[in-house]
Coordinates of C-alpha atoms in Angstrom, one line a residue:
X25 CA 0.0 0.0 0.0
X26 CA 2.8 2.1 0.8
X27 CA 4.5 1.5 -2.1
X28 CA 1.7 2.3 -4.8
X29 CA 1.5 5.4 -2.7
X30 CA 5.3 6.7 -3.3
X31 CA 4.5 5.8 -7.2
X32 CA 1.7 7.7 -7.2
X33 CA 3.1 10.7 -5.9
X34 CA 6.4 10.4 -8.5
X35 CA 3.9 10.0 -10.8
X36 CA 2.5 13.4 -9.8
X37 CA 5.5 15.1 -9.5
X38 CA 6.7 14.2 -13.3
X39 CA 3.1 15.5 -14.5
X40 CA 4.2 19.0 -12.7
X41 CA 7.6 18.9 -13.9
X42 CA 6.4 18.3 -17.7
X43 CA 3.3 21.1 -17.2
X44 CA 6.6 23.3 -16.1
X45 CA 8.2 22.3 -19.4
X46 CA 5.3 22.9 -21.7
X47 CA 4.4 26.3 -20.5
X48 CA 8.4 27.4 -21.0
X49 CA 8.3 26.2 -24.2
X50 CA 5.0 27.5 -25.2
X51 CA 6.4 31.1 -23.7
X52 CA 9.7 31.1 -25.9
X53 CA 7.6 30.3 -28.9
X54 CA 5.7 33.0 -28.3
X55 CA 8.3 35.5 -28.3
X56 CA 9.6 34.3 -30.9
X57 CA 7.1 34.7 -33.1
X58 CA 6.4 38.1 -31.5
X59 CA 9.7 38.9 -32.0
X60 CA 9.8 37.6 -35.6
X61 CA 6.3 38.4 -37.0
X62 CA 3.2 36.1 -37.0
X63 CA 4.0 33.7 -39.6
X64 CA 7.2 32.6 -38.1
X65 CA 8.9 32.7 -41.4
X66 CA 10.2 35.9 -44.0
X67 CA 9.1 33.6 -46.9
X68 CA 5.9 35.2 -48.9
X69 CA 3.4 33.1 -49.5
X70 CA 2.0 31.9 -53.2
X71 CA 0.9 34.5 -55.5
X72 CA -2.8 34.6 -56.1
X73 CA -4.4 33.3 -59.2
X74 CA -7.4 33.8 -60.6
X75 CA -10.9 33.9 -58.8
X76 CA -11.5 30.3 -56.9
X77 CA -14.3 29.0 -54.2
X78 CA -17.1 31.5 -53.6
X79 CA -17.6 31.9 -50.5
X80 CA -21.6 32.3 -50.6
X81 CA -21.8 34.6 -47.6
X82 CA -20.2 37.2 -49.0
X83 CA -21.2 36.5 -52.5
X84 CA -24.9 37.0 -50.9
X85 CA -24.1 39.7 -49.1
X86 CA -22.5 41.3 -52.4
X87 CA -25.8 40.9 -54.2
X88 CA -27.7 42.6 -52.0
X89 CA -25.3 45.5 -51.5
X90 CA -25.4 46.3 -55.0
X91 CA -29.3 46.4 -55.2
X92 CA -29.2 50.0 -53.4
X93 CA -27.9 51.9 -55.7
X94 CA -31.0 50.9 -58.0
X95 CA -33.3 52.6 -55.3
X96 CA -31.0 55.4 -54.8
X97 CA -31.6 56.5 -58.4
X98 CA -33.3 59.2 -59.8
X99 CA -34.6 60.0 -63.2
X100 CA -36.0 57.8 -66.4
X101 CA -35.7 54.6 -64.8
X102 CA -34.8 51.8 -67.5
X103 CA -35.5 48.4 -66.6
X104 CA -36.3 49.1 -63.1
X105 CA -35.5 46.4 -60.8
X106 CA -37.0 48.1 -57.5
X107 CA -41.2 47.5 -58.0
X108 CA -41.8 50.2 -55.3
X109 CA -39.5 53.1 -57.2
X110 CA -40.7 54.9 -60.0
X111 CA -39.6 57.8 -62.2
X112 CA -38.3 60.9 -60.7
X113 CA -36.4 64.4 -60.7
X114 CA -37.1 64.6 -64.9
X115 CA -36.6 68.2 -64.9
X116 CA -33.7 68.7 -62.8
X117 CA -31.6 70.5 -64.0
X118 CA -33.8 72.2 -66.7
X119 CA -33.7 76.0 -65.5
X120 CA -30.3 75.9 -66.6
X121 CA -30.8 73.9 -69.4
X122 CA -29.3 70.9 -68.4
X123 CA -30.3 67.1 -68.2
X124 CA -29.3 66.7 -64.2
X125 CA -32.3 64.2 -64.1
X126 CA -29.6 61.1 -63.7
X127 CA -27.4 60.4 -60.5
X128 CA -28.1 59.1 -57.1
X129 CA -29.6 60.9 -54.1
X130 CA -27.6 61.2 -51.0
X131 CA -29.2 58.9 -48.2
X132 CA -32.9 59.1 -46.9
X133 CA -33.9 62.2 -48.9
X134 CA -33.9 63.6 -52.3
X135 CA -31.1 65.8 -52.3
X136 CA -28.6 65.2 -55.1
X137 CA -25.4 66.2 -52.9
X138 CA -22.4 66.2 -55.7
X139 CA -19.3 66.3 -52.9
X140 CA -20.7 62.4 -51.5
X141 CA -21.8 61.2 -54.7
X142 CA -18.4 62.1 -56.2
X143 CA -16.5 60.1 -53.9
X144 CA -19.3 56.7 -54.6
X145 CA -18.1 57.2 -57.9
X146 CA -14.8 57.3 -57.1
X147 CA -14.6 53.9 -54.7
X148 CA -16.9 52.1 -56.9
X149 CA -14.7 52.6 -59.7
X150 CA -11.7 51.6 -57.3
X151 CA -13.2 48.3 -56.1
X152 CA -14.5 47.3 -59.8
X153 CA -10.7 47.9 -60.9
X154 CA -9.5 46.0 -58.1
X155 CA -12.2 43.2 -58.1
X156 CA -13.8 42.9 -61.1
X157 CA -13.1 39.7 -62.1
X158 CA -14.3 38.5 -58.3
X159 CA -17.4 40.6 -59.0
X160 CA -17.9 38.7 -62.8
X161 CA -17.2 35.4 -61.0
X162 CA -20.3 36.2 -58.9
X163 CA -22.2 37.4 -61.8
X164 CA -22.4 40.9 -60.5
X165 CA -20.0 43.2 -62.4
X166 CA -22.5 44.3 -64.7
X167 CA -24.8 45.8 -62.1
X168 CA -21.9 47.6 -60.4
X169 CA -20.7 49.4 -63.9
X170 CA -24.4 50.3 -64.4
X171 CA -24.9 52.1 -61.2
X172 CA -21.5 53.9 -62.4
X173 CA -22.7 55.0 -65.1
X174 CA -25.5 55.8 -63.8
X175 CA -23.7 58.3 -61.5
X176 CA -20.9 59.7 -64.3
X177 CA -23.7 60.4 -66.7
X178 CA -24.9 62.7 -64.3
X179 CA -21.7 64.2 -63.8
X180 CA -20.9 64.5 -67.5
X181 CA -24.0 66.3 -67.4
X182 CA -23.0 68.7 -64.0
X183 CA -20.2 69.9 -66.2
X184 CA -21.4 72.2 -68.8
X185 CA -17.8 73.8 -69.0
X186 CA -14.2 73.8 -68.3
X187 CA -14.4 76.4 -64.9
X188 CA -18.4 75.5 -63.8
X189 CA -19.6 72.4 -61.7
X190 CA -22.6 72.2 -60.8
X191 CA -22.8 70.5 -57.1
X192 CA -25.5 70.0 -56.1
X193 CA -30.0 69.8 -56.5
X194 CA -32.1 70.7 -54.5
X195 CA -32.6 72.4 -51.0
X196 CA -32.0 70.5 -48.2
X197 CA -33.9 73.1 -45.7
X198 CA -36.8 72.9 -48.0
X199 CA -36.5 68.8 -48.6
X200 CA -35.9 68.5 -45.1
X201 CA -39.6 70.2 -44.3
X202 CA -41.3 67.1 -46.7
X203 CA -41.7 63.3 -46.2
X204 CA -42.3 62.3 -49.3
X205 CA -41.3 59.3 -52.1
X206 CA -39.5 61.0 -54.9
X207 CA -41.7 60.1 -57.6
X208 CA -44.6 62.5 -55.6
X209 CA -41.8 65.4 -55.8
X210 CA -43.0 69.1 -56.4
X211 CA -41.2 71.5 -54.5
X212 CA -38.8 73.3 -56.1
X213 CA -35.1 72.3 -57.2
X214 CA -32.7 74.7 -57.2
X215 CA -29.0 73.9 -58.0
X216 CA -25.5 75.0 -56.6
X217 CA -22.7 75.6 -58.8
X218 CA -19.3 76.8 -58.2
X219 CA -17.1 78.3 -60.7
X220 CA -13.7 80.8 -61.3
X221 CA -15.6 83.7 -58.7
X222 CA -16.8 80.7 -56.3
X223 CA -14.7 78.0 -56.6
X224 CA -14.2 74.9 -54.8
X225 CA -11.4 72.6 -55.2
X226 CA -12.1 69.9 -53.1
X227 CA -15.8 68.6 -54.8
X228 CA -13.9 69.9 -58.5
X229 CA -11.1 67.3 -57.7
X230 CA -13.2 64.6 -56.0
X231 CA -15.2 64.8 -59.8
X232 CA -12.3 64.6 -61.3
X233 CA -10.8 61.4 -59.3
X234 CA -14.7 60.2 -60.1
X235 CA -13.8 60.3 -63.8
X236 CA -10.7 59.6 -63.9
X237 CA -11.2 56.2 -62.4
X238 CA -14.2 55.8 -64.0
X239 CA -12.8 56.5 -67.5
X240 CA -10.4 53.2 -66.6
X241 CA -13.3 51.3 -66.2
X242 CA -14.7 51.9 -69.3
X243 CA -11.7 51.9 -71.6
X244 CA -11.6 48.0 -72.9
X245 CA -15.7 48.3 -73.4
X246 CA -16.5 51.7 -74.6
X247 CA -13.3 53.7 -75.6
X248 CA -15.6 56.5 -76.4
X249 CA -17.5 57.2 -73.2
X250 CA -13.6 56.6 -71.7
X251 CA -12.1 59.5 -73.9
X252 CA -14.8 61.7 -72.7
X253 CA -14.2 60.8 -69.1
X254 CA -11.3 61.5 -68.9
X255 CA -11.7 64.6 -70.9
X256 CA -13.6 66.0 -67.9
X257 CA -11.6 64.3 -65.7
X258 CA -8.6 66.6 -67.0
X259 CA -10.4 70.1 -67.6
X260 CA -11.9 69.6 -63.3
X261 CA -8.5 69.4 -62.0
X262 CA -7.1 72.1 -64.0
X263 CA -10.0 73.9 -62.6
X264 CA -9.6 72.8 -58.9
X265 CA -5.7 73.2 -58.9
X266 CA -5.7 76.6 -60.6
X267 CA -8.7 77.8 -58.2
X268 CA -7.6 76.6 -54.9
X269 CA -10.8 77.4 -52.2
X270 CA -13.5 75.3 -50.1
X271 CA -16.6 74.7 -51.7
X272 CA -18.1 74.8 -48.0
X273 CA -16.5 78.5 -47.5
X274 CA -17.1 79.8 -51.1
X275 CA -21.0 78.4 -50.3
X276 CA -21.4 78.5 -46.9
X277 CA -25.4 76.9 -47.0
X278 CA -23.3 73.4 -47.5
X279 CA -21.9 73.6 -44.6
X280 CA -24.7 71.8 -42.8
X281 CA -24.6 68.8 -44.5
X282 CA -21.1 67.8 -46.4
X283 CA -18.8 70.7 -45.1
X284 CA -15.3 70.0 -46.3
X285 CA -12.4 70.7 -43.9
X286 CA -10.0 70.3 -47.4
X287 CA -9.0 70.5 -50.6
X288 CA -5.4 69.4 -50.6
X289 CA -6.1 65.7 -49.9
X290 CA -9.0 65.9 -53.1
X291 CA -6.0 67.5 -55.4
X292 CA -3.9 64.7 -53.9
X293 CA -6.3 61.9 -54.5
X294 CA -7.2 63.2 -58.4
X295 CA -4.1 63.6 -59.2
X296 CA -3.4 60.3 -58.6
X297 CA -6.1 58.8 -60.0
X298 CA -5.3 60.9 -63.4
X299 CA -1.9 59.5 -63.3
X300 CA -3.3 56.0 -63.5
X301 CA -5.4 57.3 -66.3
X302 CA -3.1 58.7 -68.2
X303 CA 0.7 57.7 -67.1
X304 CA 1.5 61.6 -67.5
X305 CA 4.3 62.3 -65.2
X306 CA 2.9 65.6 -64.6
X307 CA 0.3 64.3 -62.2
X308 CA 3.4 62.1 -60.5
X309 CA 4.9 65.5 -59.9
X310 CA 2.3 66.9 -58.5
X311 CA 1.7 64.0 -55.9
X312 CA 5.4 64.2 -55.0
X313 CA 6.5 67.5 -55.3
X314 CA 5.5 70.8 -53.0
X315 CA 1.6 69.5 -53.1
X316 CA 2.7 66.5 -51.2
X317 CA 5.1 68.1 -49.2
X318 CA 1.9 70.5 -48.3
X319 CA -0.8 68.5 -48.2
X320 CA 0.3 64.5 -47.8
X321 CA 0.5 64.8 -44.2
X322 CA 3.1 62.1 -44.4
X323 CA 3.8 60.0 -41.6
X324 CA 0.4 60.7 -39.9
X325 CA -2.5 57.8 -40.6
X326 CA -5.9 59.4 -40.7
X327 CA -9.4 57.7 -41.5
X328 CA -10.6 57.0 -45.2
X329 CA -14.0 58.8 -45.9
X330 CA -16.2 61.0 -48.4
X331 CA -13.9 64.0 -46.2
X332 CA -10.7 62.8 -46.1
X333 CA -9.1 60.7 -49.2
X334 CA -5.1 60.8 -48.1
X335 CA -5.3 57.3 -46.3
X336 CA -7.2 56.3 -50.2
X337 CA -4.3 58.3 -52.0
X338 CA -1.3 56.5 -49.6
X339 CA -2.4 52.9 -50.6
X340 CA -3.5 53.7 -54.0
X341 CA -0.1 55.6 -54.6
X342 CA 1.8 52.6 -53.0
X343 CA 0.5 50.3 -55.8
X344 CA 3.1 52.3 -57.6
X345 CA 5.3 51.3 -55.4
X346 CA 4.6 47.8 -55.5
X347 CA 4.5 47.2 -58.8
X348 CA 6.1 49.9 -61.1
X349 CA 9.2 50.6 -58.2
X350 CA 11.9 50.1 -61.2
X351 CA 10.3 52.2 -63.8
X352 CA 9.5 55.4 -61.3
X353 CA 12.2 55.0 -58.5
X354 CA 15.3 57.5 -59.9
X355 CA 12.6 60.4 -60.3
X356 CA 10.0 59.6 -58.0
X357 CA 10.6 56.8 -55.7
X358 CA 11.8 58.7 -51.9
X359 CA 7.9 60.7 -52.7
X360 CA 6.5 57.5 -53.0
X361 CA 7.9 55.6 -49.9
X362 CA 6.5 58.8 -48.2
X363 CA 3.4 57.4 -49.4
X364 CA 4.0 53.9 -48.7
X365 CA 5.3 54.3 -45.2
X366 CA 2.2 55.9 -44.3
X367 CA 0.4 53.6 -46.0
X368 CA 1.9 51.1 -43.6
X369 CA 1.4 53.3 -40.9
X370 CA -2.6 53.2 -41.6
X371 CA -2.3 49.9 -41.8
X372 CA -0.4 48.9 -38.8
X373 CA -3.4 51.0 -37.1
X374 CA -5.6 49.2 -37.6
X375 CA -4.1 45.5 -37.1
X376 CA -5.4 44.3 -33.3
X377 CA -2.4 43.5 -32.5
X378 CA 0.0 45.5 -33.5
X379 CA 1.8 48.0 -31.5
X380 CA 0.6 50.9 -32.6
X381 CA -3.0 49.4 -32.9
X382 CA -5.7 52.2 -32.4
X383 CA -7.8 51.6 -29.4
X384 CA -10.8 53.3 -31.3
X385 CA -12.7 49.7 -31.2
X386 CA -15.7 49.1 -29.5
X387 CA -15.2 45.9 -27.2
X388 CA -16.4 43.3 -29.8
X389 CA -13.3 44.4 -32.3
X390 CA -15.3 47.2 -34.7
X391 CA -13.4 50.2 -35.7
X392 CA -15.5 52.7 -33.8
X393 CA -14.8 56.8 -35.2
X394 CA -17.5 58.4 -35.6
X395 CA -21.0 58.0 -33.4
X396 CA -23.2 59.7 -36.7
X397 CA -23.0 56.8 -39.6
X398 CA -20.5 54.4 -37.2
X399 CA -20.3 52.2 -40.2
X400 CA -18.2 54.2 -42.7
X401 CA -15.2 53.7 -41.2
X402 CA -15.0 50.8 -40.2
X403 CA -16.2 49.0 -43.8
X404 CA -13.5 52.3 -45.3
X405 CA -10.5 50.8 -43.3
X406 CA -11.3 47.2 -44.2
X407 CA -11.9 47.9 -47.7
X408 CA -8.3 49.5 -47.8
X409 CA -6.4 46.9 -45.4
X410 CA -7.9 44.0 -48.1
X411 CA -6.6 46.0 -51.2
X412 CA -3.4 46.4 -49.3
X413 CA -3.3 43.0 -48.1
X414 CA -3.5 42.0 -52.4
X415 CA -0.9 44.3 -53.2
X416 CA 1.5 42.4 -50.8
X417 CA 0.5 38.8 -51.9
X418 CA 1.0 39.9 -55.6
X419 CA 4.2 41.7 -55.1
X420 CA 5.6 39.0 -53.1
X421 CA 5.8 41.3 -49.9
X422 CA 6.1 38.4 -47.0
X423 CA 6.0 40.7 -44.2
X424 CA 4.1 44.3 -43.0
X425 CA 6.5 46.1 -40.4
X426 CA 5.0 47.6 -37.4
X427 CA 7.2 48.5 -34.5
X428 CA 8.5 46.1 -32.8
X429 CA 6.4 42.9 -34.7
X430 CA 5.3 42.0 -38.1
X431 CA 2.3 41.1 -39.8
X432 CA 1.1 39.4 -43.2
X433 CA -1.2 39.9 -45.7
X434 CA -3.5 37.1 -44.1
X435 CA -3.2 39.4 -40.9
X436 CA -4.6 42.0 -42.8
X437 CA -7.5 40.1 -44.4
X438 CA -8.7 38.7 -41.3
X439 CA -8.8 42.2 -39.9
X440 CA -11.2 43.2 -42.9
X441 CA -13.3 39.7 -42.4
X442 CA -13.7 40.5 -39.1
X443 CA -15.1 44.1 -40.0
X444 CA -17.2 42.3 -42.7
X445 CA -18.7 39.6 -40.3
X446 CA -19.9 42.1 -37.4
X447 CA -21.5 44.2 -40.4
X448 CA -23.1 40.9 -41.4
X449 CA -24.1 40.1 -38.4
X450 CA -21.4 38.4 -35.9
X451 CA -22.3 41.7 -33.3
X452 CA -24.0 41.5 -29.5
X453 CA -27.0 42.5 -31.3
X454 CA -27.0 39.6 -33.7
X455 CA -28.1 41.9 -35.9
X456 CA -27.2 42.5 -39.9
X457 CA -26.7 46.0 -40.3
X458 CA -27.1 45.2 -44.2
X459 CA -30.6 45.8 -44.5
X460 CA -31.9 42.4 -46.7
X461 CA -29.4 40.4 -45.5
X462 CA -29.9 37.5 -42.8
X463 CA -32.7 36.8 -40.5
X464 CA -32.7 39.8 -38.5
X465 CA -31.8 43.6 -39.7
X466 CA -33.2 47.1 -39.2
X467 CA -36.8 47.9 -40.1
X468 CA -37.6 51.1 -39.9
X469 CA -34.5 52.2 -41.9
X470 CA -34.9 55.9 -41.9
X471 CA -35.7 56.4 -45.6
X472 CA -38.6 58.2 -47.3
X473 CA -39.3 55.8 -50.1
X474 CA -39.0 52.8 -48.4
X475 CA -41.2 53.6 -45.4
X476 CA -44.3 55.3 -47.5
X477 CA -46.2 52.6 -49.8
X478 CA -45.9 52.8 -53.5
X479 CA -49.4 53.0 -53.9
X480 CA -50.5 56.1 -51.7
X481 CA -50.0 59.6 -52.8
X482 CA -49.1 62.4 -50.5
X483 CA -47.8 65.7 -50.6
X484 CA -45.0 67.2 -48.7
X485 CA -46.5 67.6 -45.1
X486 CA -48.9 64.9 -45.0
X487 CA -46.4 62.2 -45.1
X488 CA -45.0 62.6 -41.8
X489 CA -47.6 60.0 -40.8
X490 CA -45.5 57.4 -41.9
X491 CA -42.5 58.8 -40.9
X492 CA -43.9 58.9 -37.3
X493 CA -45.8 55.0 -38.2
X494 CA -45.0 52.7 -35.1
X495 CA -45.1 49.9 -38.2
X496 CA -42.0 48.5 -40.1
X497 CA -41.0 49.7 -43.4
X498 CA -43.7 48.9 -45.6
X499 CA -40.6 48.7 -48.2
X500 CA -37.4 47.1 -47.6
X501 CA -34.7 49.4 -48.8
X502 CA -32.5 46.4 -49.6
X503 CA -28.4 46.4 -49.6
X504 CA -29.0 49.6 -47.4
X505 CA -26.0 49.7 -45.7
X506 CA -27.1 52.1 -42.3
X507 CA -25.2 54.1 -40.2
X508 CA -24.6 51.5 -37.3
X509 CA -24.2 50.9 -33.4
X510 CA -23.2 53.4 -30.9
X511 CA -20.2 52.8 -29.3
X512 CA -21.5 50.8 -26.7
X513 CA -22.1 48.5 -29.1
X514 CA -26.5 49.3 -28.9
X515 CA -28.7 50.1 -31.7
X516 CA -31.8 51.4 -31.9
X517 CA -33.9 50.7 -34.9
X518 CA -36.0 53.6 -34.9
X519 CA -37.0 55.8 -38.0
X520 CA -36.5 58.8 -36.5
X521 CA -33.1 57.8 -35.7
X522 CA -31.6 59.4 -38.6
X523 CA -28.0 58.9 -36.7
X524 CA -28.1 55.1 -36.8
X525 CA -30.7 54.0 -39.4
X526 CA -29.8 56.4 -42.5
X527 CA -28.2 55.1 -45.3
X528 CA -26.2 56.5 -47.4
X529 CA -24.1 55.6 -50.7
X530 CA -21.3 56.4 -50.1
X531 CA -21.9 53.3 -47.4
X532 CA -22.9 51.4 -49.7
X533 CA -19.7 51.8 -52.0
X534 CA -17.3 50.7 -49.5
X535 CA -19.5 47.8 -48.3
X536 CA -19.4 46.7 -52.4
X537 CA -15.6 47.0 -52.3
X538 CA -14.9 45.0 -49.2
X539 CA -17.4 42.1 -50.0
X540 CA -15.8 42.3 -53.9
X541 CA -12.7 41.2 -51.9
X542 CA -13.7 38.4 -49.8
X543 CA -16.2 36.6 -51.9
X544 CA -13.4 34.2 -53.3
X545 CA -9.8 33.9 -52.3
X546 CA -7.2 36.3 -52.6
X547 CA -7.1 37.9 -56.2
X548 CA -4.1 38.7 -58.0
X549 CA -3.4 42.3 -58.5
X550 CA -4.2 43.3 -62.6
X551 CA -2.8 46.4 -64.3
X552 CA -5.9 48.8 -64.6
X553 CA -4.7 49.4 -68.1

């Protein structure tokens, strides 16, 4: 008895010792891979190839993102695919003799806001460039160009000549004042221009990134409509550089609603765009010369939004410096790293774990800014870290330097999967804040189309009623991406909770560009020429 006692105990005391041993050596691996990044190795991993498995969540998720921009729109609509919209806004445009009867209104109203809608052009563009052969593996590139198009006709349109823009239609005091679908529309439409006397750089350049990236989009299926693009493209930031001003200070009514606090991050962000367009060193220079030395901010990583495009410009600027390093380097290349390194910067940021990780998260891991339209950051940041993540797999790039550690491009897409999933649902609320998507989203998105029914008529007080309806949405505003949860991670689905349950498009670009990304594996980066 004794005996098996004394074994038992040895017995014991090896268990201890080997515990002992395990969590040593589990503790030196683990700084060791600290110390030498997450992957453990410098080797890269295999390029990408073309599009493989869907992955039907975000495939889904895509669908139903796109299928906004169809309600959004306003004017002759050609094979509508939204049974509740109708025609609307014909004559806009028409006391200046203009067709401004195309393009998208801004959120949950009917204002045509140029500044926002600029930028949706822009990042759709972007993401199609990017992922457009993830979007045609899908089956749903041919509904993203359309919306485009949808949006640069108008914008054609909105520039009648080389030094005038116009920005915007409508009043948002007087819109504001109705409830009201857009087809019931009589109030009047007055539109906002600026020119040479009232000039404003930042919506001229936005424009001009719009068709600049735009006119890439089109060039392999309708070199015509390109050419003219990019025509635009050229004549607005000629017109925005040589007429340097806020569009917010020359008009100080837009202040309210999309007031810009700059212009040099638009000239930045066009410029770059053109240069992609066009390969003309001059816009190189530009990007690289005194304007980035005034207006890159290098060095400092800021947030990615219809406001501020320099964390857009840094990643999009570093594809140069990715991919066309040898042919740009002896003139350009030390401007570019300045790019690049904050670039990294941005994306270092955002990585969880990273040193430098910003703590603006809410506790379940979402990239929390803003508490009006939570979302757009978030969705912005992941979009960018996914593109980034593509430009490192492609180039061959193994390893992402922050501080003290190092990431990989699969660090990086996790961190936008992980933005995409609590969008999609993975959230304390267990709710999809894509409206259409999943079991359980918002229903009383604040939007007047979708919460008056198509069949009732009403004029521009009377439809309050069904803004202040204790009933659901008697139409779902589908792929509406809304603004999101506070930071406590709560959400109240409330129509007159403009702050959390307006969409927007620019929302819904970003959400298309992120979901382009993830619905197969990693894509290979593709020359947009």
């Amino acid at each position: 008895m004794g005996e098996k006692s004394k074994s038992k105990g040895g017995c014991w005391g090896w268990c201890i010792a080997l515990v002992i041993v395990a969590i040593v050596v589990v503790a030196v691996v683990l700084t060791v891979k600290k110390k030498f990044g997450h992957s453990g190795s410098d080797k890269a991993a295999p390029v990408p190839g073309p599009p493989g498995a869907v992955d039907q969540k975000y495939a889904t998720a895509l669908k139903t993102s796109l299928q906004f921009f169809d309600i959004q729109k306003s004017g002759k609509l050609v094979n509508n695919k939204i049974p509740w919209r109708g025609d609307s806004g014909l004559k806009d445009g028409s006391q200046a003799e203009l067709d401004l009867s195309k393009g998208m209104f801004d959120a949950g109203d009917h204002i045509k806001f140029g500044f926002p809608m600029a930028f949706t052009a822009t990042v759709l563009s972007w993401a199609i460039l990017e992922y457009g052969d993830q979007m045609d593996h899908v089956g749903q590139l041919d509904s993203a160009q359309e919306s485009l198009k949808w949006i640069t006709d108008y914008l054609i349109h909105a520039h009648p000549s080389a030094n005038v823009l116009y920005i915007q239609v409508g009043d948002p005091v007087a819109d504001h004042k109705c409830w009201e679908r857009p087809e019931d529309m009589t109030e009047a439409r007055p539109l906002i221009q600026v020119n040479a006397s009232y000039p404003g750089s930042d919506v001229a350049a936005e424009t001009a990134a719009a068709m600049a990236s735009a006119s890439l989009v089109f060039k392999k299926t309708d070199s015509t409509y390109s050419s003219t693009l990019l025509k635009h493209a050229k004549q607005l930031f000629t017109f925005a550089d040589n007429n340097r001003g806020y569009y917010s200070k020359s008009i100080p009514e837009v202040q309210t609603y999309y007031n810009s606090t700059g212009y040099g991050d638009e000239l930045l962000w066009a410029a770059s765009w053109l240069y992609h367009a066009t390969a003309d060193d001059s816009y190189l220079q530009f990007v690289t010369g005194q304007a980035g030395e005034d207006y890159a901010d290098w060095g400092s990583p800021t947030w990615f939004s219809w406001d501020n495009k320099l964390a857009g410009t840094q990643v999009l600027l570093a594809r140069l410096s990715f991919f066309k390093a040898k042919d740009i380097s002896n003139s350009y290349g030390s401007g570019l790293q300045s790019y690049r390194k904050t670039a990294e910067a941005v994306m270092c940021g955002l990585l969880p774990e990273s040193p430098t990780a910003t703590k603006n998260r809410t506790d379940d891991g979402l990239i929390w800014v803003s508490e009006w339209n939570s979302l757009q950051h978030p969705v912005a940041s992941a979009f960018l870290a996914v593109v980034y993540s593509d430009y490192m797999l492609t180039s061959q790039t193994p390893k992402l330097k922050c501080d003290s550690d190092s990431f990989t491009p699969s660090d990086l897409r996790d961190f936008a999967k992980s933005q995409a999933d609590y969008v999609l649902g993975k959230n304390p609320m267990h709710m999809s804040f894509l409206v259409g998507y999943g079991d359980k989203f918002p229903q009383f998105v604040h939007h007047r189309g979708a919460s008056i029914p198509s069949n009732t008529k009403t004029g521009c007080k009377d439809g309050f009623k069904w803004l202040e309806s204790s009933d659901p949405n008697p139409n779902v505003a589908t792929g509406a991406l809304v603004g999101g949860p506070f930071m406590n991670e709560t959400f109240i689905d409330a129509r007159n909770n403009s702050m959390q349950t307006e969409p927007s498009t620019y929302n819904s670009a970003v959400i298309v560009g992120l979901l382009s990304s993830l619905v197969t594996t990693s894509s290979i980066v593709q020359s947009f020429t």
